[in-house]
Amino acid sequence: MVRERFEHDLITVQQDLMELCDKSVDALELSFKAFLNKDIDLALTVIDMDSQINHLEEAINDRVILLLAKQQPVATDLRRLIVVIKAASDMERVGDYAVNIAKDTIRIGKDPFVTSIEPIEEMFHKTVSMLRHIIEAFIEENTVKAKEIAELDDQVDALYGSTISHLMKLNVSNEHVAQITNLSFICRYVERCADHATNIAEHLFYLVKGKHYELNN
Amino acid sequence: MVQILEKQQPTSPIIQLNEQSTVMESKGFNLWYGEHHALKDINLAMNENEVTAIIGPSGCGKSTYIKALNRMVELVPIVRTNGEVNYRGRNIFEKGYEVEELRTKVGMVFQKPNPFPKSIYDNIAYGPRIHGIKNKKILDEIVEKSLCGAAIWDEVKDRLNQNAYGLSGGQQQRICIARCLAIEPDVILMDEPTSALDPISTLKVEELVQEMKENYSIVIVTHNMQQAARISDKTAFFLNGEVIEFDQTDTIFSTPSDQRTEDYISGRFG
Ligand SMILES: Nc1ncnc2c1ncn2[C@@H]1O[C@H](COP(=O)(O)OP(=O)(O)OP(=O)(O)O)[C@@H](O)[C@H]1O
Ligand SMILES: [Mg+2]
């Protein structure tokens, strides 16, 4: 087996990607915890964590660029590196949404919730599970698993639709409009995170099949 | 329901004006060196105004194949062949085929630059003179045109009477290409033409190959995978005397269909 160096570097960059995923999904979980518990300090911590996530993504990009320049991979090897960059960018976005949720948490402050947030929690748990599993599937290059995970996005989308229409129909006094807006945004952020999990599933299909697939429509 | 939809490929905006026509083609071609079956059932078609690259590990039969295309391979006495190699529709191995005529139409450039120990001018004028051209003015024109075509005119125009041996390796190789152009071939065969050259000369020859395909059809053997990817339209992957895969170069280097091709172009063996 030649190309041991390349294989080794590839594994390193995949490990970096795993770390980025863990950090991003951790941040997402913490920001949601902060939201549930109205924990402003925790929300601030999440905002602080973001620069680490950004640096990790940059480090992955730098590593991949060096590998491209030095090893000049082709075919599957080349796609493998390109999709790492894409998946890293999706995961970095998840980190950004964690920050957005933390900021809305701060805006909501200590006010009691004006409605049940259970549907948002349900959406959130599905999304986190998608994100955690998709990255496993990605590293294993398991398209069957990736497809199953992408399919969950429909459930998240449905929950998003019903939750938003519920929020919009709420008959609330003017002082609560701001919170309804914040809750809607949080819903939106969670839904977008699930889309990024689907994106990663699509990147994996591209890697394995060499063609573009749309897993969700 | 989630469906996996393969995205529709947008229809290519590039309109192919005229179907490429085949200039050389081998059909069920086999070659033996004595008992050694060096080429096995080779079916390949090379198009006009295209660059066809031949890649594969050492000893897989690339040089043998390319030398079969102008019957140079017959200089080895133990060689036997069967099947066809057609040049513009005629089997070059058929009885009575004019080999000399073939070699003026199907020129060859070798791995090592091999100029004659003569002046630059005489190197280029050599072929045309053999073909009976004596008129100085016509020869001058051929020399200039060929040197221009090989992208070396500017570098040598002031020293045409100097010995070609005084040139650098990269320059010598372009002189050999010019010498090949001077006999106005139709097809140019190149066997690892840049393997003895430095990177800059290599890039010059690569550029040149790209320009030359406007007027010629080119078959090039190369060990440099990036070179095949950069300059060829089609790529054939040879392994142990067989063609494993032959396709658009873009396909070979992005989504080859045979695992052995993928392993080879990814540097996993060879
Ligand atoms: N003159 C010859 N006599 C006997 N066998 C030969 C001769 N020339 C080549 N062969 C054999 O034929 C096979 C193909 O050789 P060929 O030179 O075509 O390979 P190649 O693909 O060009 O290799 P390389 O990349 O090393 O130039 C090899 O097994 C080689 O040993
Ligand atoms: Mg050879």
CSV table of N, CA, C and O and ligand atoms in Angstrom, one decimal, chain B residues 33 36 38 57-64 76 78 192 223, ligand 1:
chain,number,residue,atom,x,y,z
B,33,TYR,N,5.7,-10.7,-28.1
B,33,TYR,CA,7.1,-10.7,-28.2
B,33,TYR,C,7.5,-12.2,-28.0
B,33,TYR,O,7.5,-12.6,-26.8
B,36,HIS,N,5.6,-14.1,-25.3
B,36,HIS,CA,5.0,-13.1,-24.3
B,36,HIS,C,3.9,-12.3,-25.0
B,36,HIS,O,4.1,-11.5,-25.9
B,38,ALA,N,2.0,-9.5,-25.1
B,38,ALA,CA,2.2,-8.1,-24.5
B,38,ALA,C,1.0,-7.2,-24.7
B,38,ALA,O,0.8,-6.3,-23.9
B,57,PRO,N,1.0,1.3,-15.4
B,57,PRO,CA,2.2,1.0,-14.7
B,57,PRO,C,3.3,0.5,-15.7
B,57,PRO,O,3.0,0.1,-16.8
B,58,SER,N,4.5,0.6,-15.3
B,58,SER,CA,5.7,0.2,-16.1
B,58,SER,C,5.5,-1.2,-16.6
B,58,SER,O,5.1,-2.1,-15.8
B,59,GLY,N,5.7,-1.4,-17.9
B,59,GLY,CA,5.7,-2.8,-18.4
B,59,GLY,C,4.3,-3.2,-18.9
B,59,GLY,O,4.1,-4.3,-19.3
B,60,CYS,N,3.3,-2.3,-18.8
B,60,CYS,CA,1.9,-2.7,-19.1
B,60,CYS,C,1.7,-2.7,-20.6
B,60,CYS,O,0.6,-3.2,-21.1
B,61,GLY,N,2.6,-2.2,-21.4
B,61,GLY,CA,2.5,-2.2,-22.9
B,61,GLY,C,2.2,-0.9,-23.6
B,61,GLY,O,1.8,-0.9,-24.7
B,62,LYS,N,2.4,0.2,-22.9
B,62,LYS,CA,2.1,1.5,-23.4
B,62,LYS,C,3.0,1.8,-24.7
B,62,LYS,O,2.5,2.1,-25.7
B,63,SER,N,4.3,1.6,-24.5
B,63,SER,CA,5.2,1.9,-25.6
B,63,SER,C,5.0,0.9,-26.7
B,63,SER,O,5.0,1.3,-27.9
B,64,THR,N,4.8,-0.3,-26.4
B,64,THR,CA,4.5,-1.3,-27.4
B,64,THR,C,3.3,-0.9,-28.2
B,64,THR,O,3.3,-1.0,-29.5
B,76,VAL,N,11.4,-5.0,-33.9
B,76,VAL,CA,11.8,-6.1,-33.1
B,76,VAL,C,11.4,-7.4,-33.8
B,76,VAL,O,10.2,-7.7,-34.1
B,78,ILE,N,11.1,-10.6,-33.1
B,78,ILE,CA,10.3,-11.7,-32.6
B,78,ILE,C,8.8,-11.2,-32.5
B,78,ILE,O,8.0,-12.0,-32.0
B,192,GLU,N,6.2,9.4,-23.6
B,192,GLU,CA,6.8,10.1,-22.5
B,192,GLU,C,7.7,11.3,-22.9
B,192,GLU,O,8.8,11.3,-22.5
B,223,HIS,N,3.7,9.0,-17.8
B,223,HIS,CA,3.7,8.4,-16.4
B,223,HIS,C,3.2,9.5,-15.5
B,223,HIS,O,3.0,9.2,-14.3
C,1,LIG,N1,12.0,-5.8,-27.5
C,1,LIG,C1,11.3,-6.5,-26.6
C,1,LIG,N2,11.5,-7.8,-26.5
C,1,LIG,C2,10.8,-8.6,-25.6
C,1,LIG,N3,9.9,-8.1,-24.7
C,1,LIG,C3,9.7,-6.8,-24.7
C,1,LIG,C4,10.3,-5.9,-25.7
C,1,LIG,N4,9.9,-4.7,-25.4
C,1,LIG,C5,9.0,-4.8,-24.4
C,1,LIG,N5,8.9,-6.0,-24.0
C,1,LIG,C6,7.9,-6.5,-23.0
C,1,LIG,O1,6.6,-6.1,-23.2
C,1,LIG,C7,5.9,-5.6,-22.1
C,1,LIG,C8,5.5,-4.2,-22.4
C,1,LIG,O2,6.6,-3.4,-22.5
C,1,LIG,P1,6.5,-1.8,-22.9
C,1,LIG,O3,7.8,-1.3,-23.1
C,1,LIG,O4,5.4,-1.7,-23.9
C,1,LIG,O5,5.9,-1.3,-21.5
C,1,LIG,P2,5.6,0.2,-21.0
C,1,LIG,O6,4.2,0.2,-20.6
C,1,LIG,O7,5.9,1.2,-22.1
C,1,LIG,O8,6.5,0.4,-19.8
C,1,LIG,P3,7.3,1.7,-19.3
C,1,LIG,O9,6.3,2.5,-18.6
C,1,LIG,O10,8.3,1.1,-18.3
C,1,LIG,O11,7.9,2.4,-20.5
C,1,LIG,C9,6.9,-5.7,-21.0
C,1,LIG,O12,6.7,-6.9,-20.3
C,1,LIG,C10,8.3,-5.8,-21.7
C,1,LIG,O13,9.2,-6.6,-20.9
